[in-house]
Every structure is written in C-alpha cells, then in structure tokens.
JSON list of C-alpha atoms in Angstrom, two decimals:
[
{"chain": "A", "resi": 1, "resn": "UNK", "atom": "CA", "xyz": [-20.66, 8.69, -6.75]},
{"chain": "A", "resi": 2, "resn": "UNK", "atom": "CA", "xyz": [-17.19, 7.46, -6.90]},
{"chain": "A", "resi": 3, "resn": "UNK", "atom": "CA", "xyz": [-16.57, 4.07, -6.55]},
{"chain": "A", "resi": 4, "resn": "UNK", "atom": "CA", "xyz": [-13.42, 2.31, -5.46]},
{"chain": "A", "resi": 5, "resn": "UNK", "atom": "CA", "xyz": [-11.75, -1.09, -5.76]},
{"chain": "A", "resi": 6, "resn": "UNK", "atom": "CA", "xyz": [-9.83, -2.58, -2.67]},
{"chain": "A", "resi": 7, "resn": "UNK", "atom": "CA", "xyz": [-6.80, -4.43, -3.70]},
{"chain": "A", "resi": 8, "resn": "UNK", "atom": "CA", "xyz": [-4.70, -6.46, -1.15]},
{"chain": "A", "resi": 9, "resn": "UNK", "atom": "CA", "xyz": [-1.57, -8.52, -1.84]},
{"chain": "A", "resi": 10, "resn": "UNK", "atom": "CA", "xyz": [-1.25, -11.45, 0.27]},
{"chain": "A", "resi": 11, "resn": "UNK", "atom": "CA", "xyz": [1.97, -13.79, 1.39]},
{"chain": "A", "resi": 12, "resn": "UNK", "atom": "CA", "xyz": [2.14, -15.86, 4.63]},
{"chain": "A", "resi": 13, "resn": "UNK", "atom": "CA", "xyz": [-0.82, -13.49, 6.27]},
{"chain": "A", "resi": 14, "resn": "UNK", "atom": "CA", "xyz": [-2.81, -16.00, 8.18]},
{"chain": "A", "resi": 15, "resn": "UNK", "atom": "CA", "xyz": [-2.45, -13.81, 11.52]},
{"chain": "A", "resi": 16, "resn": "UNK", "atom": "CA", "xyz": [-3.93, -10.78, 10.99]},
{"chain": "A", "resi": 17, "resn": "UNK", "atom": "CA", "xyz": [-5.78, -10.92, 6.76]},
{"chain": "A", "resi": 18, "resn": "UNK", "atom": "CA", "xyz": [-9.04, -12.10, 8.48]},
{"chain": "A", "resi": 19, "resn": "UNK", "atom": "CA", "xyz": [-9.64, -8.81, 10.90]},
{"chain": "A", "resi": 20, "resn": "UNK", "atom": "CA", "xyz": [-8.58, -6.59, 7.97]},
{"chain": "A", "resi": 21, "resn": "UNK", "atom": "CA", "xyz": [-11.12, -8.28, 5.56]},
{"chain": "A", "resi": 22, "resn": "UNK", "atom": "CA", "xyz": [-13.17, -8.26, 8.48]},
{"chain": "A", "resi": 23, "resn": "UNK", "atom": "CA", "xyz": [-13.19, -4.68, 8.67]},
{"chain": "A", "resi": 24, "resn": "UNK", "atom": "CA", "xyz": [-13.24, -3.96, 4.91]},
{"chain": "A", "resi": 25, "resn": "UNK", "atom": "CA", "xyz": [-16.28, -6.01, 4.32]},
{"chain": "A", "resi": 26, "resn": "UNK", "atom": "CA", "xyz": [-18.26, -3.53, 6.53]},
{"chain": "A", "resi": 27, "resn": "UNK", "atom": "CA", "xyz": [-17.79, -1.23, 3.72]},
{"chain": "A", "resi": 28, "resn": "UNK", "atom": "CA", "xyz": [-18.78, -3.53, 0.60]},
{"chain": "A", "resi": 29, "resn": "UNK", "atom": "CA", "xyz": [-21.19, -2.03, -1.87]},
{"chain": "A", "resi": 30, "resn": "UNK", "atom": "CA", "xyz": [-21.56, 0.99, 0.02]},
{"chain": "A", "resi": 31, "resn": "UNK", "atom": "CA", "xyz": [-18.20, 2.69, -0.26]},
{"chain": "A", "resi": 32, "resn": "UNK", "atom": "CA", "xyz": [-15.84, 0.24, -1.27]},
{"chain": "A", "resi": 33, "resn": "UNK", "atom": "CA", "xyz": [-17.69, -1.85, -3.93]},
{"chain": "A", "resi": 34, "resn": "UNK", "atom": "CA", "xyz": [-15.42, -4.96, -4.75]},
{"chain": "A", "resi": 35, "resn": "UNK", "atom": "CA", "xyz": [-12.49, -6.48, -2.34]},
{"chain": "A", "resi": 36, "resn": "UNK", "atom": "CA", "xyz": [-9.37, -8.35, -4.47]},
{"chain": "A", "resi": 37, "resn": "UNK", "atom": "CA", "xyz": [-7.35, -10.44, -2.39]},
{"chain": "A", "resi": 38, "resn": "UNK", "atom": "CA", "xyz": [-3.89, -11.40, -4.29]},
{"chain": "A", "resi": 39, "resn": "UNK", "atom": "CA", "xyz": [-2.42, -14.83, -2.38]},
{"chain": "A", "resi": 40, "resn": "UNK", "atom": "CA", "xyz": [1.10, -15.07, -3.90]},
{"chain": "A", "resi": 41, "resn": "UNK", "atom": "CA", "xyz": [1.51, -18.44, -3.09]},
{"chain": "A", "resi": 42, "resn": "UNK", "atom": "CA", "xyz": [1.34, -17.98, 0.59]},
{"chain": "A", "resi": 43, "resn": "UNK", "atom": "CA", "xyz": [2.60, -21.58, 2.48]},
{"chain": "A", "resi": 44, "resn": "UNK", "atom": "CA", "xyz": [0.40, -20.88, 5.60]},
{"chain": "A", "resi": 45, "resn": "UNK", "atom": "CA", "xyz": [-3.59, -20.94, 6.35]},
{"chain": "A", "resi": 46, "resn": "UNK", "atom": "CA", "xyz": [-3.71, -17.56, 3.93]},
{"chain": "A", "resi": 47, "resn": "UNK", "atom": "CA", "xyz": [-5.72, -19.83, 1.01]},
{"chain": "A", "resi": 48, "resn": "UNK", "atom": "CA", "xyz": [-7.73, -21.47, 3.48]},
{"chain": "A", "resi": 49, "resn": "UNK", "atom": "CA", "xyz": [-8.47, -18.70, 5.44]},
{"chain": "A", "resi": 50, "resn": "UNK", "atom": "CA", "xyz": [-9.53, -16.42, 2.31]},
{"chain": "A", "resi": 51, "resn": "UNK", "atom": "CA", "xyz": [-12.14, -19.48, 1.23]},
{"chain": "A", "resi": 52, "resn": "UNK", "atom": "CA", "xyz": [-14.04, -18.26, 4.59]},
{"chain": "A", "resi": 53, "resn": "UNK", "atom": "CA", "xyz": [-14.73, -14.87, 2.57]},
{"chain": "A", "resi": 54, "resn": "UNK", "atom": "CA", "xyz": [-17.15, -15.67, -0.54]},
{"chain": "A", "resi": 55, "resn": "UNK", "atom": "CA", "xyz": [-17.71, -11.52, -0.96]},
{"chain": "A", "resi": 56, "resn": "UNK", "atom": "CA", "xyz": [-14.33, -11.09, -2.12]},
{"chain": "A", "resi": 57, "resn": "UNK", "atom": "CA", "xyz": [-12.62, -12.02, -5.22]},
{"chain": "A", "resi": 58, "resn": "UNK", "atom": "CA", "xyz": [-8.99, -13.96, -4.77]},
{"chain": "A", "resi": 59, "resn": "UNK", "atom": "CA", "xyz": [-6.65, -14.21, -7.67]},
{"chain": "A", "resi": 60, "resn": "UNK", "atom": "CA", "xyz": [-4.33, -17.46, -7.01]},
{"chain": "A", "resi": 61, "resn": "UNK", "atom": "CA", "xyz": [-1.02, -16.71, -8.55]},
{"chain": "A", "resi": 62, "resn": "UNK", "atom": "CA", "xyz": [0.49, -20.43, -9.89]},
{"chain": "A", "resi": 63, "resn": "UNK", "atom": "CA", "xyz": [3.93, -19.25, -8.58]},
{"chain": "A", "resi": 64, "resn": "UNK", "atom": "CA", "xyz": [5.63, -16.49, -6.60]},
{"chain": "A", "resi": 65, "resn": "UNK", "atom": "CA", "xyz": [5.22, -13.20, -8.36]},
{"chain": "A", "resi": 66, "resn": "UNK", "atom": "CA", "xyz": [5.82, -10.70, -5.07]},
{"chain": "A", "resi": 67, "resn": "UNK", "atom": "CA", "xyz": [3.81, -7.68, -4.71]},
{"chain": "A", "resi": 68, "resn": "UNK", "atom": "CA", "xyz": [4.27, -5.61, -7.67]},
{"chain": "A", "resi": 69, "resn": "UNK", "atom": "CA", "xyz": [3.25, -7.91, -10.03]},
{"chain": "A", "resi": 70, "resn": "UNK", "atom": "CA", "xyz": [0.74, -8.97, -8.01]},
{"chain": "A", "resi": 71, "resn": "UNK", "atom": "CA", "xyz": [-0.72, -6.20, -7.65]},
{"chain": "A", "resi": 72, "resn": "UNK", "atom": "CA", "xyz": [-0.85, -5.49, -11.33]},
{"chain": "A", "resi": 73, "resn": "UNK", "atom": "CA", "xyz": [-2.82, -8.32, -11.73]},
{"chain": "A", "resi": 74, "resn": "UNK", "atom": "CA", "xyz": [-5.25, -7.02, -9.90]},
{"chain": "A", "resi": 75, "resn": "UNK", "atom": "CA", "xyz": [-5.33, -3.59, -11.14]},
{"chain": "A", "resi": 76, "resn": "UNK", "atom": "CA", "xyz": [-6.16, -4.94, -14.05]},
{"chain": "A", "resi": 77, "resn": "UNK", "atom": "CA", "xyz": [-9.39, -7.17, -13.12]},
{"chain": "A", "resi": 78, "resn": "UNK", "atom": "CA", "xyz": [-10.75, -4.14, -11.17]},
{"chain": "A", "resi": 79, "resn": "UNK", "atom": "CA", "xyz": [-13.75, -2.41, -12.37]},
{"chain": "A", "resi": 80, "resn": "UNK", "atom": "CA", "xyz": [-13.82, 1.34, -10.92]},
{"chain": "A", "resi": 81, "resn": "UNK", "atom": "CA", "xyz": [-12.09, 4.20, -11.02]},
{"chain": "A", "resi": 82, "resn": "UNK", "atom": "CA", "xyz": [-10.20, 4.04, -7.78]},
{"chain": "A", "resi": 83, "resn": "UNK", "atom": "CA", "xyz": [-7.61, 1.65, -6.50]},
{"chain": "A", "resi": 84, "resn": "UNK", "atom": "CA", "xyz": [-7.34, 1.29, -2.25]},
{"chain": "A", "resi": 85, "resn": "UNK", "atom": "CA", "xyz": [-3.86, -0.47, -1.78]},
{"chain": "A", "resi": 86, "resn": "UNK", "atom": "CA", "xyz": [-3.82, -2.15, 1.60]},
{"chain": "A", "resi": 87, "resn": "UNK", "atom": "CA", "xyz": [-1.48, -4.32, 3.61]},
{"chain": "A", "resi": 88, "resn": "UNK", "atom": "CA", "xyz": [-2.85, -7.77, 4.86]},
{"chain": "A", "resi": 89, "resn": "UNK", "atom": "CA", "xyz": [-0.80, -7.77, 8.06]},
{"chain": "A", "resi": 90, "resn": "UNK", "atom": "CA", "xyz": [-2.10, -4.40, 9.45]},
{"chain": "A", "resi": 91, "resn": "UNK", "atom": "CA", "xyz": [-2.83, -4.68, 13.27]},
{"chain": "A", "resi": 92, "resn": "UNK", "atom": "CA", "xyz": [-5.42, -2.80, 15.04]},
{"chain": "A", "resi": 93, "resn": "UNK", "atom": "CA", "xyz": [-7.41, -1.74, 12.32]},
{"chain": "A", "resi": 94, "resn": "UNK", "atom": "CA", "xyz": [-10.63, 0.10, 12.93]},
{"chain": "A", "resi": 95, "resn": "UNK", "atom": "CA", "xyz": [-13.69, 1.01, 10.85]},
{"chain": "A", "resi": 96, "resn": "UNK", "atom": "CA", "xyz": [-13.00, 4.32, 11.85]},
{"chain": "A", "resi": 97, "resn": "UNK", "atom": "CA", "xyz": [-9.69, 4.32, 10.20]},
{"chain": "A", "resi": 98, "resn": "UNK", "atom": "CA", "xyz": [-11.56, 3.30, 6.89]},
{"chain": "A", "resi": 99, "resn": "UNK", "atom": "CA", "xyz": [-13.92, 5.91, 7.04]},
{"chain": "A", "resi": 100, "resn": "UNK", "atom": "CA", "xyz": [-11.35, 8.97, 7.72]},
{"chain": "A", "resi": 101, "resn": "UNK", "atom": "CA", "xyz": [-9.40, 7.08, 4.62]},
{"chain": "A", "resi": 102, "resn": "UNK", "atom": "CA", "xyz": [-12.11, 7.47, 2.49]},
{"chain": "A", "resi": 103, "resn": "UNK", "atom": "CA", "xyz": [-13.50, 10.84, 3.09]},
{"chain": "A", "resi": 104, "resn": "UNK", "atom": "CA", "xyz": [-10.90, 12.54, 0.85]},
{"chain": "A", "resi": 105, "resn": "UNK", "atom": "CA", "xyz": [-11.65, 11.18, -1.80]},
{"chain": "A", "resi": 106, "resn": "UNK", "atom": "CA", "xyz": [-15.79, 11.02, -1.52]},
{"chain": "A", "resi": 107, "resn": "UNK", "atom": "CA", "xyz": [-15.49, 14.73, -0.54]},
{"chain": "A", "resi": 108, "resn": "UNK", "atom": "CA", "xyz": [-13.35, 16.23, -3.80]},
{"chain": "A", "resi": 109, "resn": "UNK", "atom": "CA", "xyz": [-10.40, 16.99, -0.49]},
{"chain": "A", "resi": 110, "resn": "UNK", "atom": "CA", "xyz": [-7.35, 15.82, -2.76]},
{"chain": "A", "resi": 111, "resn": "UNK", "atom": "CA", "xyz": [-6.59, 13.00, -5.81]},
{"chain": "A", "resi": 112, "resn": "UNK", "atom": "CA", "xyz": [-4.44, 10.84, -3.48]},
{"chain": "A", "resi": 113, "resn": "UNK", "atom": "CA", "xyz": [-4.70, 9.72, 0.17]},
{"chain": "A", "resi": 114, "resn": "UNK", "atom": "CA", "xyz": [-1.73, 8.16, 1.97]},
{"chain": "A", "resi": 115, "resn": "UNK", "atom": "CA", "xyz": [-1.72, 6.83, 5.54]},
{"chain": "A", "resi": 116, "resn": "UNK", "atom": "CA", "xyz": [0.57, 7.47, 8.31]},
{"chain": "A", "resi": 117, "resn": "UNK", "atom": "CA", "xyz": [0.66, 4.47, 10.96]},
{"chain": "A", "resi": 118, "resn": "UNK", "atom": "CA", "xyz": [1.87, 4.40, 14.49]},
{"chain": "A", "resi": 119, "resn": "UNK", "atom": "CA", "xyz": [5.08, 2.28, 13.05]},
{"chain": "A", "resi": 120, "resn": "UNK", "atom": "CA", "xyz": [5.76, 4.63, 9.93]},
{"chain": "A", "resi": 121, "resn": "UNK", "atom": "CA", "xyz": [9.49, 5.13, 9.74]},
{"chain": "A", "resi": 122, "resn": "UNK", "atom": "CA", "xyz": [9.60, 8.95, 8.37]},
{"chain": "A", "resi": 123, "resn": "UNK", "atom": "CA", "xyz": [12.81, 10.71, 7.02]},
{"chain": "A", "resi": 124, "resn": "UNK", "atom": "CA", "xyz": [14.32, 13.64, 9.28]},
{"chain": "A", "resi": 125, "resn": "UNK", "atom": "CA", "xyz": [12.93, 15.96, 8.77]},
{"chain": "A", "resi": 126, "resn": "UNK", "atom": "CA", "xyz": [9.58, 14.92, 7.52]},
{"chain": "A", "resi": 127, "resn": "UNK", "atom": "CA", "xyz": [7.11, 14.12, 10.00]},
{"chain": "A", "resi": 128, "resn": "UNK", "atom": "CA", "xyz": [3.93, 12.27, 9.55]},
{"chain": "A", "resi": 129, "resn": "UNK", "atom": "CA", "xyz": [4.60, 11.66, 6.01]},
{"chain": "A", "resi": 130, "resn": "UNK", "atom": "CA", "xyz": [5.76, 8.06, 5.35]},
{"chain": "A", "resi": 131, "resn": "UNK", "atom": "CA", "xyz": [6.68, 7.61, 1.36]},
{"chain": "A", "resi": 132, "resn": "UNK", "atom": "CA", "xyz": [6.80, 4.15, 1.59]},
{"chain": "A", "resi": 133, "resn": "UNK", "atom": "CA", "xyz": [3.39, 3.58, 3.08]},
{"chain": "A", "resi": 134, "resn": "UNK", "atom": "CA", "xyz": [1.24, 1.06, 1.59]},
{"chain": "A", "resi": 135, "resn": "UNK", "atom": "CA", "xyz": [-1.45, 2.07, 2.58]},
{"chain": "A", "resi": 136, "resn": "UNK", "atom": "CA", "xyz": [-2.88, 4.72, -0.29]},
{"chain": "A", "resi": 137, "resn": "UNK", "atom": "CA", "xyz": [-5.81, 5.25, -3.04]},
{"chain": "A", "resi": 138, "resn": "UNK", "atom": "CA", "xyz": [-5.21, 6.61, -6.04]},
{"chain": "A", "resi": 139, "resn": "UNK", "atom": "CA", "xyz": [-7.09, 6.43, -9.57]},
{"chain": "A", "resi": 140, "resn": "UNK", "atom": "CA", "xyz": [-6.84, 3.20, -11.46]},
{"chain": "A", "resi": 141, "resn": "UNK", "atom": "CA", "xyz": [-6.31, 5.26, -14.72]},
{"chain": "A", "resi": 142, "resn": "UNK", "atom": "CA", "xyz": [-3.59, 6.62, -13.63]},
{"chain": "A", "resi": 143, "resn": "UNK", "atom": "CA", "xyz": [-2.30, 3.13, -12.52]},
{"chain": "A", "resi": 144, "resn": "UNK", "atom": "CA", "xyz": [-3.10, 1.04, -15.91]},
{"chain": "A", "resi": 145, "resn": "UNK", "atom": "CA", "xyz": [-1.42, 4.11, -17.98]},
{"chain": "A", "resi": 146, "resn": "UNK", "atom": "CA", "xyz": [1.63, 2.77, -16.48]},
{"chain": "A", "resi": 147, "resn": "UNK", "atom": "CA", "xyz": [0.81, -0.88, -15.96]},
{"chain": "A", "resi": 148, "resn": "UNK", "atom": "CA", "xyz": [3.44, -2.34, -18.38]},
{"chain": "A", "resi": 149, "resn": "UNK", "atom": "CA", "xyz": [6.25, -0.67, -15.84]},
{"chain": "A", "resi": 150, "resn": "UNK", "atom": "CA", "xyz": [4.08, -1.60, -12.75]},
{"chain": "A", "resi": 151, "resn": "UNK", "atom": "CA", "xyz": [4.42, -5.15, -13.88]},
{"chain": "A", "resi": 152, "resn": "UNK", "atom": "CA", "xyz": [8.34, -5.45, -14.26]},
{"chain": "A", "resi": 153, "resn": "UNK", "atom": "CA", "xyz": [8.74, -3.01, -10.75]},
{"chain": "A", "resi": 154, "resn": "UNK", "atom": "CA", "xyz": [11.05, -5.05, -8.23]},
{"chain": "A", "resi": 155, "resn": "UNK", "atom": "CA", "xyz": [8.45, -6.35, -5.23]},
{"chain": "A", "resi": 156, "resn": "UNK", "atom": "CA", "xyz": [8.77, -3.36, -2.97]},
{"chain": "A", "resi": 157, "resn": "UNK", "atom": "CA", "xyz": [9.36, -0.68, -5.74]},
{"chain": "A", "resi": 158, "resn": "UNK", "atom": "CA", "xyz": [5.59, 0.16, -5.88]},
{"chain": "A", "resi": 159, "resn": "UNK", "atom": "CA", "xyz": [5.48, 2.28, -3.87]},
{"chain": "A", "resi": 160, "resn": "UNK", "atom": "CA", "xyz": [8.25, 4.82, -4.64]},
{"chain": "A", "resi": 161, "resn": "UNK", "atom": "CA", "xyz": [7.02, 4.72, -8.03]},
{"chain": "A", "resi": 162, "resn": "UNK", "atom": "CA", "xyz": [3.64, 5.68, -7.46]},
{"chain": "A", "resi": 163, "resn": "UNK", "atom": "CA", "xyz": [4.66, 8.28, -5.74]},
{"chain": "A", "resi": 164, "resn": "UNK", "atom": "CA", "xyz": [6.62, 9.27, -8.65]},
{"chain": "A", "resi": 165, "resn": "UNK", "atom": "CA", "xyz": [3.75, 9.44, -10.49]},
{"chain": "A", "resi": 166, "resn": "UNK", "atom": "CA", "xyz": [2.00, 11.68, -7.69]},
{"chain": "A", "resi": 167, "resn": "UNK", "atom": "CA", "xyz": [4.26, 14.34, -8.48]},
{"chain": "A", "resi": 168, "resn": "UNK", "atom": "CA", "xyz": [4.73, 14.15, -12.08]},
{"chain": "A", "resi": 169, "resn": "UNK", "atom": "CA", "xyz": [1.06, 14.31, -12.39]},
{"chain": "A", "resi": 170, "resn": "UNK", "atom": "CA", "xyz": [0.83, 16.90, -9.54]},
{"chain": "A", "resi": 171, "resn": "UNK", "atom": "CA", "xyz": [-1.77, 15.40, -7.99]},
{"chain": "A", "resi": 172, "resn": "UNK", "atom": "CA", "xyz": [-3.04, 16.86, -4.92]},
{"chain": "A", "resi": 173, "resn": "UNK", "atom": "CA", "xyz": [-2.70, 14.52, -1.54]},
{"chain": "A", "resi": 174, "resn": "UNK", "atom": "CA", "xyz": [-4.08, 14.30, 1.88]},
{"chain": "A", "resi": 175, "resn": "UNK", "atom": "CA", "xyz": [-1.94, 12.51, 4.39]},
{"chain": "A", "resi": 176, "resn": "UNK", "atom": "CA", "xyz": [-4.24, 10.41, 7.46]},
{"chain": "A", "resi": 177, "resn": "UNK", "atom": "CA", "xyz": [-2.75, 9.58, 10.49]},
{"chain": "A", "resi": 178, "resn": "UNK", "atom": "CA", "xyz": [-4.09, 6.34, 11.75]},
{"chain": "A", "resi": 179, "resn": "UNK", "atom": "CA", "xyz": [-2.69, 6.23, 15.27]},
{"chain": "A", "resi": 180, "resn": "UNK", "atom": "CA", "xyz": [-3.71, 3.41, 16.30]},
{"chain": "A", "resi": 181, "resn": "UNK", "atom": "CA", "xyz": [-2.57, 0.79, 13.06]},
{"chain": "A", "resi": 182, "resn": "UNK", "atom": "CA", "xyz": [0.49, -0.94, 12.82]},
{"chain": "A", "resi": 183, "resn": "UNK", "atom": "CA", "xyz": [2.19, -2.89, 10.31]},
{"chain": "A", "resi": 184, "resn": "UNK", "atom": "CA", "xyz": [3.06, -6.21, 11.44]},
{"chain": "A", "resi": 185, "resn": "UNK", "atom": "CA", "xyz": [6.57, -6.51, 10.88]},
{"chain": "A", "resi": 186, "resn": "UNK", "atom": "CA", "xyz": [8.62, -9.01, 9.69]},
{"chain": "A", "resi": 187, "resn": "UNK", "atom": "CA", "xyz": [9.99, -9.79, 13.36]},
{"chain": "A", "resi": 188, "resn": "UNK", "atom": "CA", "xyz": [7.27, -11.96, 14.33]},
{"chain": "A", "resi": 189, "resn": "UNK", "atom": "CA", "xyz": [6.72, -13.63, 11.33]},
{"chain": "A", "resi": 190, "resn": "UNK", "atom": "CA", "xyz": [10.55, -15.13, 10.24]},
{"chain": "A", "resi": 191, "resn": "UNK", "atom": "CA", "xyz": [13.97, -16.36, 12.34]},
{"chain": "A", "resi": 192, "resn": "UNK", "atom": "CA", "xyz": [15.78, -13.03, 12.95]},
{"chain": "A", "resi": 193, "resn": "UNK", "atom": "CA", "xyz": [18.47, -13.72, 10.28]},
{"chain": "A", "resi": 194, "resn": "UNK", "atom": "CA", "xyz": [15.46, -14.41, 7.40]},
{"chain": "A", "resi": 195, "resn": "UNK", "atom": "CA", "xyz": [14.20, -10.87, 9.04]},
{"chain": "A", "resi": 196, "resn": "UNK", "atom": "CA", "xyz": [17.10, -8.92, 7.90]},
{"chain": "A", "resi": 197, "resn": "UNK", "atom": "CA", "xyz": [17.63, -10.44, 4.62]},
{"chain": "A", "resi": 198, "resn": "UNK", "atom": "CA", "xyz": [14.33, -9.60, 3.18]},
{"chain": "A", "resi": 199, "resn": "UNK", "atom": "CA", "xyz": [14.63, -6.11, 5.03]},
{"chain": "A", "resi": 200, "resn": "UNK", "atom": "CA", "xyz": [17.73, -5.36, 3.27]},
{"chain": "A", "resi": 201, "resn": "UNK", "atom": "CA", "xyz": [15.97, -6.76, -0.38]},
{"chain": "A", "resi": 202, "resn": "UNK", "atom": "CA", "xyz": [13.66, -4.61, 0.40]},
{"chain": "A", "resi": 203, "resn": "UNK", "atom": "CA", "xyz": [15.72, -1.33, 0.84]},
{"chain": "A", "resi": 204, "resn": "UNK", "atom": "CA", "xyz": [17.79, -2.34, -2.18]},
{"chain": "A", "resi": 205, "resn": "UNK", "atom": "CA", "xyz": [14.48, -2.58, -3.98]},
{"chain": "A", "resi": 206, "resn": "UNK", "atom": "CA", "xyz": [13.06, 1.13, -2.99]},
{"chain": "A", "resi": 207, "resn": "UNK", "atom": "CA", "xyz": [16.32, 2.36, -3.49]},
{"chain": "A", "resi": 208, "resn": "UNK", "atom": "CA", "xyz": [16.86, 1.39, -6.67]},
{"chain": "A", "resi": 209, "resn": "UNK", "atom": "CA", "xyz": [14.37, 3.55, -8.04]},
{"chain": "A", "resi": 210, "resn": "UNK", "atom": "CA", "xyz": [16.14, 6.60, -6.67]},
{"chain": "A", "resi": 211, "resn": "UNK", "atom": "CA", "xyz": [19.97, 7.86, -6.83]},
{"chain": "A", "resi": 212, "resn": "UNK", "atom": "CA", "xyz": [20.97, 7.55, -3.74]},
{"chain": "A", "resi": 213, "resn": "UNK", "atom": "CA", "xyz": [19.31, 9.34, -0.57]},
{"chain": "A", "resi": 214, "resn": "UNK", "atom": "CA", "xyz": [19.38, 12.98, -2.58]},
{"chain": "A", "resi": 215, "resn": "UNK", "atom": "CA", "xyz": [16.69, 11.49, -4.44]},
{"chain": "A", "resi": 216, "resn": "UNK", "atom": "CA", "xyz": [14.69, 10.02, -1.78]},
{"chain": "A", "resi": 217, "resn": "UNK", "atom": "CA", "xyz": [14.96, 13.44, -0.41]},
{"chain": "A", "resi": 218, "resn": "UNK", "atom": "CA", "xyz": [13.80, 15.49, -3.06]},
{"chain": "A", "resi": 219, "resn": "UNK", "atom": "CA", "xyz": [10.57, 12.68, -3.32]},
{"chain": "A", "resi": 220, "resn": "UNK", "atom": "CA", "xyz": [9.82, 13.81, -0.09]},
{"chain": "A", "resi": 221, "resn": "UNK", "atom": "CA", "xyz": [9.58, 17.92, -0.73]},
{"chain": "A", "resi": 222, "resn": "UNK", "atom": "CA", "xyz": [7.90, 17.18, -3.83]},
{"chain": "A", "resi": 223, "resn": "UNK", "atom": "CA", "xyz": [5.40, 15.46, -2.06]},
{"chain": "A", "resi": 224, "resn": "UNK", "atom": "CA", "xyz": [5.23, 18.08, 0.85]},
{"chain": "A", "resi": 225, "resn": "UNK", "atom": "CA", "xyz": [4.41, 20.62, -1.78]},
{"chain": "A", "resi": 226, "resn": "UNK", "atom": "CA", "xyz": [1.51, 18.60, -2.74]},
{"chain": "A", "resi": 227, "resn": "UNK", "atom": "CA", "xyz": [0.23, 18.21, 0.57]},
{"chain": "A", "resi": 228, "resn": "UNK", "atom": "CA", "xyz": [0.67, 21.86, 1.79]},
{"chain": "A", "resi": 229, "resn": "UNK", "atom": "CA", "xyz": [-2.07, 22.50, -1.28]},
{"chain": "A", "resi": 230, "resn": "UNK", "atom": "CA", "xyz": [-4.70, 21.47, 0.71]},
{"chain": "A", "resi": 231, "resn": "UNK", "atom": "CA", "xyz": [-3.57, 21.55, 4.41]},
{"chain": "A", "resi": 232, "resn": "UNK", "atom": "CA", "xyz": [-2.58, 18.50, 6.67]}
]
C-alpha cells in the first residue's frame, strides 16, 4: 500500500488551519499516515491553535524562513514515499475533495496529482490547469533528490519548480477539480496596500524561475502533454 506524508506550511493561518486539519485528520493512518504542520513564525493564534492537534507533528521554525524552505524542512522529517502539499488557508474543504485527491495515486492513475480550485487563475488558453497550484502530491524521492535547490528556492518558487521537475522526469499527472475549495486570499487577511506588495513578491518570485511569459507558456504544454497521457 502506498503511504503518504501531508505537509502544510503555515503563516498567520488562524482562520481557516483548524477545518483543514480538521478534515485531514479523518484520513490519519488510513490513507494519509502522518500530518506535518510547518508554523513559520506565524504572529496570530496559528501556534496556539496547532497545540489543539496532538496527532500531528509541528516543526517551529526560530525565525521566518517562508514556504520553500519550510517546506524542505519538512520533506526531510517525513517518513513515506509520498509528499501531499497543502495550503492552510483553503476554504470549503470537504472530505470528499481528499478522497478524489487521493485516488490517483492509490489506484496506479498517474505519478502526480494537482488540484484545480474554484479561485485558480489559469493562463489563456489553458483551462482547468492551474501551474501554480499548491495543492499537489508527488513522490518524496523525487523531492529530496533535489532538496539542496528546494532549500535556497525564493518562497513562492516551489511550485514552478516542481513542476519543472514533472516534466523533466515525464511523470504522468492527473489534474482534480475541486469546485467547491478556495484559497483564501490575501485580501482578507492584510491592508490593501500590504495585499499588493506581497502579490507582486510573489509574481517576481514564480517568474524568476522562467524567462519571461514564453517560458511560463511552454510549462504549461509540457504539462498538458502529460496530462493528455491519461485523460482529464
């Protein structure tokens, strides 16, 4: 049976972290066998809020790392051969969403799943695939092979780059629309002005792994390609 580790990197989340953890803990030791929760030095509840959860493990970083060295951390505590990335702020989220997440990858269907939320922002033309989704699983192997580069990644170039890994390893992936989950944007969580400045570090971030939007583009037919080998 394949077993998979849950990792989720935390900052400011005390809104919404509890219903996700909620919803993941239905799954503990029977799909999803250990839950890592990565507080980067949140300033909220997040810390007191994750003491509630004693079935999860929480790594406390001693200062601000941001998500992809965060995340590395925890890659590299996990014990199985799956990682399941997951936001913290995800509204809406359903134990049915988990299970058509996971099926996939129980069921041989592809090496990669990514979700599609009812937010996603998708390039024209692509449609229901979002590249910078969070939301993914993937195998750890794959992941620690190229831990030394996960580690130094700006904060939001994770993503891009594991998807760069997706199709230089060719792996196979299964996109799964989650209609009803949202990402809880920054709006509601900073002033308006802080909103835009960490959108734009954030674009400069994703971008930066890519020459301009040619690249992004190609990324995106690369990773059609892998999806059209085993259907939508």
């Amino acid at each position: 049976m394949k077993k998979i580790s849950c990792i989720i990197p935390a900052y400011n989340e005390e809104k919404n972290i509890s219903n996700v953890l909620d919803v993941l803990l239905k799954f503990l030791h029977k799909d999803i066998f250990e839950i890592i929760v990565v507080n980067d030095c949140s300033s909220d509840k997040t810390e007191e809020i994750l003491r509630n959860f004693s079935e999860i493990k929480i790594i406390q970083n001693e200062k601000n790392l941001w998500k992809s060295a965060s995340v590395a951390k925890a890659i590299k505590i996990s014990n199985w051969e799956f990682i399941f990335l997951i936001d913290a702020d995800l509204l809406n989220l359903e134990p049915e969403n988990i299970n058509l997440f996971l099926k996939p990858i129980f069921e041989n269907q592809s090496d990669v799943v990514i979700a599609y939320l009812k937010n996603s922002w998708p390039l024209f033309p692509f449609k229901k695939i979002d590249y910078c989704s969070w939301q993914r699983i993937i195998s750890k192997k794959i992941l620690l092979e190229n831990i030394d580069e996960i580690e130094k990644l700006e904060s939001y170039g994770l993503e891009v780059f594991i998807n760069k890994l997706i199709i230089k390893h060719k792996l196979s992936l299964k996109i799964i629309n989650w209609k009803n989950v949202e990402n809880d944007f920054h709006q509601e969580k900073d002033w308006f002005l802080t909103w835009w400045r960490k959108n734009l570090k954030i674009w400069k971030n994703i971008l930066k792994h890519w020459w301009w939007f040619f690249w992004i583009y190609k990324m995106n037919f690369d990773l059609i390609k892998l999806l059209k080998k085993i259907g939508r």
